[in-house]
PDB file of C-alpha atoms in Angstrom:
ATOM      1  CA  UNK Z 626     -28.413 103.728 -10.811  1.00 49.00           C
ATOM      2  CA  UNK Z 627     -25.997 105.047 -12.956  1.00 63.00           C
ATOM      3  CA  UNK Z 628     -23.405 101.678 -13.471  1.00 85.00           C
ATOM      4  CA  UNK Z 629     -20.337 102.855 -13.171  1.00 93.00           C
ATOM      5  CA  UNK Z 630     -17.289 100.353 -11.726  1.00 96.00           C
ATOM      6  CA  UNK Z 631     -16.439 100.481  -8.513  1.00 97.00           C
ATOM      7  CA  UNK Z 632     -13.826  97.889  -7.959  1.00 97.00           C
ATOM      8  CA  UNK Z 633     -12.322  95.459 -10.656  1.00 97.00           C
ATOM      9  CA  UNK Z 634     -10.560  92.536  -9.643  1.00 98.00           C
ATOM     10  CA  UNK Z 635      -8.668  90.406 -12.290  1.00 98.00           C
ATOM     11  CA  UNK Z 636      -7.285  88.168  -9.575  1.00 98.00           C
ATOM     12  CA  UNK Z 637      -4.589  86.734 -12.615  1.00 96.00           C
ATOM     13  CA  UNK Z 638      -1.555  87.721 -10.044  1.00 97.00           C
ATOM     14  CA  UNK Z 639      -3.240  88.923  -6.762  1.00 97.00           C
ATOM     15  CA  UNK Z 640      -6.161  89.944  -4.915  1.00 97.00           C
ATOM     16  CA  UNK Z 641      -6.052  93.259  -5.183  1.00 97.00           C
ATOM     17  CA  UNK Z 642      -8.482  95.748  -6.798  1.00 96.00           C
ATOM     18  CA  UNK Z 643      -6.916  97.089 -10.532  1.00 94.00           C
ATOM     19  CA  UNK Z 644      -9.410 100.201 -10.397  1.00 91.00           C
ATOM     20  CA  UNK Z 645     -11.517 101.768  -7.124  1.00 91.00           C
ATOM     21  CA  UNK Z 646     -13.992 104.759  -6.727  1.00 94.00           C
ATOM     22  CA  UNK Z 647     -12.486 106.898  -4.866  1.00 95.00           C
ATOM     23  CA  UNK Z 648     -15.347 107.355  -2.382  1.00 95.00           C
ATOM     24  CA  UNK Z 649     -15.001 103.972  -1.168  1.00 96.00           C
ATOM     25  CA  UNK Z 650     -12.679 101.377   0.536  1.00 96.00           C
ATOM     26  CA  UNK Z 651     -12.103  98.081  -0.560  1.00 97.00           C
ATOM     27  CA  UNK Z 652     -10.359  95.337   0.601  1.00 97.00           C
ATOM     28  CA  UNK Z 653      -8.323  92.455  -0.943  1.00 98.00           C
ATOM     29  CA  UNK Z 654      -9.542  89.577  -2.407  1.00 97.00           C
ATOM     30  CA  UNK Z 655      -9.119  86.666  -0.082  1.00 97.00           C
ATOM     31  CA  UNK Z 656      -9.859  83.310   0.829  1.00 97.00           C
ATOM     32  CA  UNK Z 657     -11.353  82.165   4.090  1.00 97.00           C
ATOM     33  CA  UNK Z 658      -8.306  80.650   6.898  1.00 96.00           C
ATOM     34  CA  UNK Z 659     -10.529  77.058   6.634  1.00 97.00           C
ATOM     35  CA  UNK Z 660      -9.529  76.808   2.882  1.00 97.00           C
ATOM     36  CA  UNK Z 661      -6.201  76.357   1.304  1.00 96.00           C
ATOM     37  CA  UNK Z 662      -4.911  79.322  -0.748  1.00 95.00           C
ATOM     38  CA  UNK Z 663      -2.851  78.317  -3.732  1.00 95.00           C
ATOM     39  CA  UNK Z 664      -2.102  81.714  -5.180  1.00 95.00           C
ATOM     40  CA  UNK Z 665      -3.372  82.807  -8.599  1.00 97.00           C
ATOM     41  CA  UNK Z 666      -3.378  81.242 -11.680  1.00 94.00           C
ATOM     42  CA  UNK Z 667      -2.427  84.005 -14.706  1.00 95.00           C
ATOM     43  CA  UNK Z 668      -5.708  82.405 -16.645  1.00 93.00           C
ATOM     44  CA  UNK Z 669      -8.043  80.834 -14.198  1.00 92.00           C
ATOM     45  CA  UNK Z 670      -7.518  83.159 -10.985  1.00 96.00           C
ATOM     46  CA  UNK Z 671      -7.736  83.003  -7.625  1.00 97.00           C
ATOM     47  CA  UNK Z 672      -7.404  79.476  -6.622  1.00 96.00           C
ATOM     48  CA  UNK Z 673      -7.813  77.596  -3.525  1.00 95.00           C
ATOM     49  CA  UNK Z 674      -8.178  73.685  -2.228  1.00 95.00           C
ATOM     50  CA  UNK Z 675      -9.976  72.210   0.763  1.00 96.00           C
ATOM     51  CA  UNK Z 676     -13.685  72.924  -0.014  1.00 94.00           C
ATOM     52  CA  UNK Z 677     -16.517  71.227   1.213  1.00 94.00           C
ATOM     53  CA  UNK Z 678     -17.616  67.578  -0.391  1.00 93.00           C
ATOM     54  CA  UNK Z 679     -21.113  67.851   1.407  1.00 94.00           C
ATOM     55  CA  UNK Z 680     -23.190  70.829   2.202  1.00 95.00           C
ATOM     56  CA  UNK Z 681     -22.083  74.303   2.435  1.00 95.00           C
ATOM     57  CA  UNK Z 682     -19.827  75.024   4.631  1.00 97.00           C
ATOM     58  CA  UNK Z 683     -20.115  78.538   6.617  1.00 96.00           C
ATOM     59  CA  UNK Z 684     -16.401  78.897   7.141  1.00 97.00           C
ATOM     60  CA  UNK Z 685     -15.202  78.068   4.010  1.00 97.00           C
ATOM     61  CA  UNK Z 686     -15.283  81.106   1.273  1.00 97.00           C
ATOM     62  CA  UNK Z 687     -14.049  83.794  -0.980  1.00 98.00           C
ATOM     63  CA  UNK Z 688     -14.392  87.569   0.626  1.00 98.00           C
ATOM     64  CA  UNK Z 689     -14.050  90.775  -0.542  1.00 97.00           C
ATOM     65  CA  UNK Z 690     -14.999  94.271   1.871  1.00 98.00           C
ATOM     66  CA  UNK Z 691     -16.421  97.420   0.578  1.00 97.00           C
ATOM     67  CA  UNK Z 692     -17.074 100.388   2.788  1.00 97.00           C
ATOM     68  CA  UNK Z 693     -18.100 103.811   1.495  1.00 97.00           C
ATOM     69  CA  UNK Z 694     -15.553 106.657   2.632  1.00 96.00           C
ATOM     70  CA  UNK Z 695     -17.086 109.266   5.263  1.00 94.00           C
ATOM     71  CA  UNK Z 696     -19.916 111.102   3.692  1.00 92.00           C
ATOM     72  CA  UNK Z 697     -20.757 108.465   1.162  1.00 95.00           C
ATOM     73  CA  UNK Z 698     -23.097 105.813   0.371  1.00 95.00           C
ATOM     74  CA  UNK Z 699     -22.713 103.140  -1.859  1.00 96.00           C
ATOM     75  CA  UNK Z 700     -25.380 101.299  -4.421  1.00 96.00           C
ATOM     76  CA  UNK Z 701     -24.607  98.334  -5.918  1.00 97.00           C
ATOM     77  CA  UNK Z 702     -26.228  97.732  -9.378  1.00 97.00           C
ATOM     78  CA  UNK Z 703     -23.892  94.681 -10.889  1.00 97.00           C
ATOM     79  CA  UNK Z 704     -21.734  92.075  -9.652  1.00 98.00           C
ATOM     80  CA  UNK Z 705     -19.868  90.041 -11.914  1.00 97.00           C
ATOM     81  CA  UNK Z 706     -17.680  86.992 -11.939  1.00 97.00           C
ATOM     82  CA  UNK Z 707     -16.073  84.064 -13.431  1.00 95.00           C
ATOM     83  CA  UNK Z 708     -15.662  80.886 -11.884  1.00 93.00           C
ATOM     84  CA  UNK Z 709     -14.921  77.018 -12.672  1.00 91.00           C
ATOM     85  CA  UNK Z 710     -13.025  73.748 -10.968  1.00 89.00           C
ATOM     86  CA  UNK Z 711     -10.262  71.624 -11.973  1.00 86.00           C
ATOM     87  CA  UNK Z 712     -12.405  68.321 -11.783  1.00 75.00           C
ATOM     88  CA  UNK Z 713     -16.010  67.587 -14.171  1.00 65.00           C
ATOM     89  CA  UNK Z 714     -18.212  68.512 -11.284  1.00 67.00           C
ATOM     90  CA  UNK Z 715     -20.754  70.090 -11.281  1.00 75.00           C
ATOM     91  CA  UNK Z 716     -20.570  71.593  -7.754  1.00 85.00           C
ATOM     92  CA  UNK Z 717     -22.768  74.465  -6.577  1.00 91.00           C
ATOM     93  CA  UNK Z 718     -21.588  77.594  -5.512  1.00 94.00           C
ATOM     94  CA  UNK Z 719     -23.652  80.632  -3.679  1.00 96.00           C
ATOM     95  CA  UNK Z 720     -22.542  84.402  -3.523  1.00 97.00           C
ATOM     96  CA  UNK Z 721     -23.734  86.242  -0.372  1.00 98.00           C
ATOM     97  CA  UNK Z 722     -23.808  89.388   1.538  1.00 98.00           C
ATOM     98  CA  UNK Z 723     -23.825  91.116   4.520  1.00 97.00           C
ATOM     99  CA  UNK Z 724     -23.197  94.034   6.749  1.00 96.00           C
ATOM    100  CA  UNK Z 725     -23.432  92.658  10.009  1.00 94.00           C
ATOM    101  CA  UNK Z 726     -19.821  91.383  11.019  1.00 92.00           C
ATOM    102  CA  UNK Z 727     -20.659  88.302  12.280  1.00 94.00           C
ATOM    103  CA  UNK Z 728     -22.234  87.624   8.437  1.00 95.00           C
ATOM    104  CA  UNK Z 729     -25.622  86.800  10.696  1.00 90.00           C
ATOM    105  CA  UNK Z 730     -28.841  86.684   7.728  1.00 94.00           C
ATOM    106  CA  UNK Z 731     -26.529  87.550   4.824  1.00 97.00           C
ATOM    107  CA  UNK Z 732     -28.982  87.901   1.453  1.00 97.00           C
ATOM    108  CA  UNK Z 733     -27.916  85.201  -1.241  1.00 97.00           C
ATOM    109  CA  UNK Z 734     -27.300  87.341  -4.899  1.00 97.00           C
ATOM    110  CA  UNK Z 735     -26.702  84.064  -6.946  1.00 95.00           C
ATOM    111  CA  UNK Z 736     -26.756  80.404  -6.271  1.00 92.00           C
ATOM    112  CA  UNK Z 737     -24.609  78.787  -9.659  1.00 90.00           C
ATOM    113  CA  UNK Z 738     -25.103  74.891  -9.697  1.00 86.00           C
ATOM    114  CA  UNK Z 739     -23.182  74.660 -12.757  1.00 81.00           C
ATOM    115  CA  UNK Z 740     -19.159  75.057 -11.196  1.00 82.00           C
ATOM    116  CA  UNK Z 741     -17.618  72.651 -14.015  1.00 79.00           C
ATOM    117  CA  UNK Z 742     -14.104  71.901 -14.972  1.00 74.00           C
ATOM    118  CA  UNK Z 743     -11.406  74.861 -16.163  1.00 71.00           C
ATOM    119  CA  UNK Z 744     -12.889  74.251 -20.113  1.00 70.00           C
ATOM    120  CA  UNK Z 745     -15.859  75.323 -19.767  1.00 78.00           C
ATOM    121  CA  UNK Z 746     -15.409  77.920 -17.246  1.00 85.00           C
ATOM    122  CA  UNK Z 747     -19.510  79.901 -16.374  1.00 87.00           C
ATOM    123  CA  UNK Z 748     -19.812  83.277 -16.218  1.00 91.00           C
ATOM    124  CA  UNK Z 749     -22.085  84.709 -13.263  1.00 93.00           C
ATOM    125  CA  UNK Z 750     -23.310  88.377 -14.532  1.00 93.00           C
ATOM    126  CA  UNK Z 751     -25.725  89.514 -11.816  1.00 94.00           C
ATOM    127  CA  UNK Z 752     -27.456  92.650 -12.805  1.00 94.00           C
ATOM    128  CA  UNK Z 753     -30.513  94.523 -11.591  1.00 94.00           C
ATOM    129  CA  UNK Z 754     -29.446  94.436  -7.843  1.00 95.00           C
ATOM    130  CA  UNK Z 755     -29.747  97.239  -5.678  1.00 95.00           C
ATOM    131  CA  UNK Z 756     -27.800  96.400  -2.515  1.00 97.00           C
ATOM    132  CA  UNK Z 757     -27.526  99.795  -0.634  1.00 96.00           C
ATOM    133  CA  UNK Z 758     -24.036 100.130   1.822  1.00 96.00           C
ATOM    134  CA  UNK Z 759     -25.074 102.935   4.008  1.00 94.00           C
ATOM    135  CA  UNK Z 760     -22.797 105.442   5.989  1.00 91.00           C
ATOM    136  CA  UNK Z 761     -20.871 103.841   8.315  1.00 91.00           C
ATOM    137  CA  UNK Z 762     -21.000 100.150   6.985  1.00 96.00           C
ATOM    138  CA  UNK Z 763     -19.294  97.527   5.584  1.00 97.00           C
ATOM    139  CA  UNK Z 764     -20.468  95.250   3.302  1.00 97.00           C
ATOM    140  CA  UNK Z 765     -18.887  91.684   3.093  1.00 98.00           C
ATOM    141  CA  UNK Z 766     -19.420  89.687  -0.219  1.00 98.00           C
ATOM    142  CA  UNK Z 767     -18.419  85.977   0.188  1.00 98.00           C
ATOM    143  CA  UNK Z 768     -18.149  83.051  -2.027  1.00 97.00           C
ATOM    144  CA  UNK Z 769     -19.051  79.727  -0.894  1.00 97.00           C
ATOM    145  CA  UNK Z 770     -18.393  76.472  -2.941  1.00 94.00           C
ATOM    146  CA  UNK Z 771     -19.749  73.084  -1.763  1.00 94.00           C
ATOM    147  CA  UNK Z 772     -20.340  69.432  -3.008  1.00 92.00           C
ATOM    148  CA  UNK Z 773     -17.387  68.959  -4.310  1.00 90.00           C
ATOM    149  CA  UNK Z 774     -15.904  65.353  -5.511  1.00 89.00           C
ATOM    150  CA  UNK Z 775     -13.025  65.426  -3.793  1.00 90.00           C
ATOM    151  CA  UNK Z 776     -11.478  68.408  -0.987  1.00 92.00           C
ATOM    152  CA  UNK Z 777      -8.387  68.394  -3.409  1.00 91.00           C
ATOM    153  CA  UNK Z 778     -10.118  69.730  -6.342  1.00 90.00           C
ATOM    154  CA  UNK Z 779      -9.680  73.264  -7.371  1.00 92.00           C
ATOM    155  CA  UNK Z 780     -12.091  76.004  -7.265  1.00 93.00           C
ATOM    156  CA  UNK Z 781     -11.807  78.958  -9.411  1.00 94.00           C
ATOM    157  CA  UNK Z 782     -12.813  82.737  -9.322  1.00 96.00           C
ATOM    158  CA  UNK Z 783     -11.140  85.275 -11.730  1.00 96.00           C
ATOM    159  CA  UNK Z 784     -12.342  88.649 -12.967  1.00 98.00           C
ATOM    160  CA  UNK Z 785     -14.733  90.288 -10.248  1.00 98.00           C
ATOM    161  CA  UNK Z 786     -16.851  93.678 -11.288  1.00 97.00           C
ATOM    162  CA  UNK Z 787     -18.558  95.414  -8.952  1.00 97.00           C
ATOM    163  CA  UNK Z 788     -20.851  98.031 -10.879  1.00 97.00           C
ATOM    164  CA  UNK Z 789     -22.918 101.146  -9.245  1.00 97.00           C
ATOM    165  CA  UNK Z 790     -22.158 104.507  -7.760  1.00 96.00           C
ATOM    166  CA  UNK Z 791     -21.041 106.063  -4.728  1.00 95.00           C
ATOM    167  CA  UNK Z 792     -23.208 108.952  -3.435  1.00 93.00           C
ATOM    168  CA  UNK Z 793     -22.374 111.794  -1.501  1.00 92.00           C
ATOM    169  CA  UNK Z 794     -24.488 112.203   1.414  1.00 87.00           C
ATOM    170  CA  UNK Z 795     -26.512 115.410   1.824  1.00 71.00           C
ATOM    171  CA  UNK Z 796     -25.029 115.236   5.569  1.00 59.00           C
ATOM    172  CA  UNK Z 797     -21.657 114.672   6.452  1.00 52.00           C
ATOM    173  CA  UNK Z 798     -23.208 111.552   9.070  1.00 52.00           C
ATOM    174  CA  UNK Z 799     -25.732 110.563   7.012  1.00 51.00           C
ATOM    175  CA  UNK Z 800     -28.557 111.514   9.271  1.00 55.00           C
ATOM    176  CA  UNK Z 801     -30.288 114.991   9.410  1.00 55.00           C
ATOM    177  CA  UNK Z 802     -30.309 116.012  13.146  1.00 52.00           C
ATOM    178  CA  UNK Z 803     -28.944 119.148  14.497  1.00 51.00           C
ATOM    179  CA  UNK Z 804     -25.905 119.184  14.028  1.00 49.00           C
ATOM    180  CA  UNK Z 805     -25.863 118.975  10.643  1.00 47.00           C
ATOM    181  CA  UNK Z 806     -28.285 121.958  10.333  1.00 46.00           C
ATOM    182  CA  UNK Z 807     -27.860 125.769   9.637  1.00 45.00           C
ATOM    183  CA  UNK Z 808     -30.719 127.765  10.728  1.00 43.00           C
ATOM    184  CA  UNK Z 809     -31.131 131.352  10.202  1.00 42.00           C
ATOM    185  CA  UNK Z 810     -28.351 131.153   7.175  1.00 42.00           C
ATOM    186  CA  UNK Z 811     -29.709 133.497   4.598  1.00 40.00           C
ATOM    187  CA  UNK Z 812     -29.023 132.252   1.199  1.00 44.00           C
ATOM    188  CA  UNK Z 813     -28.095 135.223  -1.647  1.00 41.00           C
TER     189      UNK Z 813
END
């Protein structure tokens, strides 16, 4: 896979995406409804309140969307992050996906155990993956935090990279079948 970015958030003033391929959607970056959004922090990032103090909770996380445009497929190689908490800590933290829309079986990329106060902020640099977002599809990344001391500490993410390719497909669905074929055509 040839690693080339496909979305970049810095997340220092918003959640939106500061460079996109342009064979693929993406969607803001975006806290869960069961957590409480505090904006964006011009050094930390995107900041929210309200986690879980026990085990993880499924309706408490951090999502981002990425669906290949029509005729496209998606690999992704790389996804990288930042991440810390206002209090000592540690508290874990697990990065999943999907691309079923009810997030049914996601596959867990990274599990950090090591979510520690703003100072010494961890840097999660996942390479070597090879998640595949076919034709069609949407993938859902989400961010869940968990164990923390107190629901009113803060939990950090700033600087998301998503690294791999977009590829067109050799059929505009995807599939070979017979509409996408030309018989007879003689090439000169």
């Amino acid at each position: 896979i040839s690693a080339a970015t496909l979305a970049d958030y810095p997340l220092t003033s918003n959640g939106a995406s500061i460079t996109t391929d342009a064979n693929i959607a993406v969607s803001d970056f975006a806290p869960s409804s069961n957590v409480t959004n505090n904006g964006f922090s011009a050094t930390l990032g995107a900041q929210t309140t309200n986690w879980s103090t026990g085990a993880k909770d499924n309706l408490k996380y951090y999502e981002l969307n990425i669906t290949p445009n029509t005729g496209y497929i998606v690999s992704i190689s790389n996804i990288n992050f930042m991440y810390s908490q206002t209090a000592a800590g540690p508290a874990p933290l697990i990065l999943q996906y999907s691309t079923d829309s009810s997030f049914a079986s996601p596959t867990t990329v990274v599990t950090q155990t090591n979510v520690t106060n703003s100072s010494t902020e961890g840097n999660s640099t996942n390479s070597g993956l090879s998640i595949e977002i076919p034709a069609g599809k949407t993938l859902r990344l989400r961010w869940f935090g968990y164990g923390f001391n107190a629901t009113t500490n803060t939990f950090y993410i700033r600087d998301v990279e998503i690294l791999g390719e977009s590829i067109k497909t050799f059929c505009s669905s995807g599939a070979i079948d017979e509409a996408n074929l030309q018989m007879g055509v003689s090439v000169s």
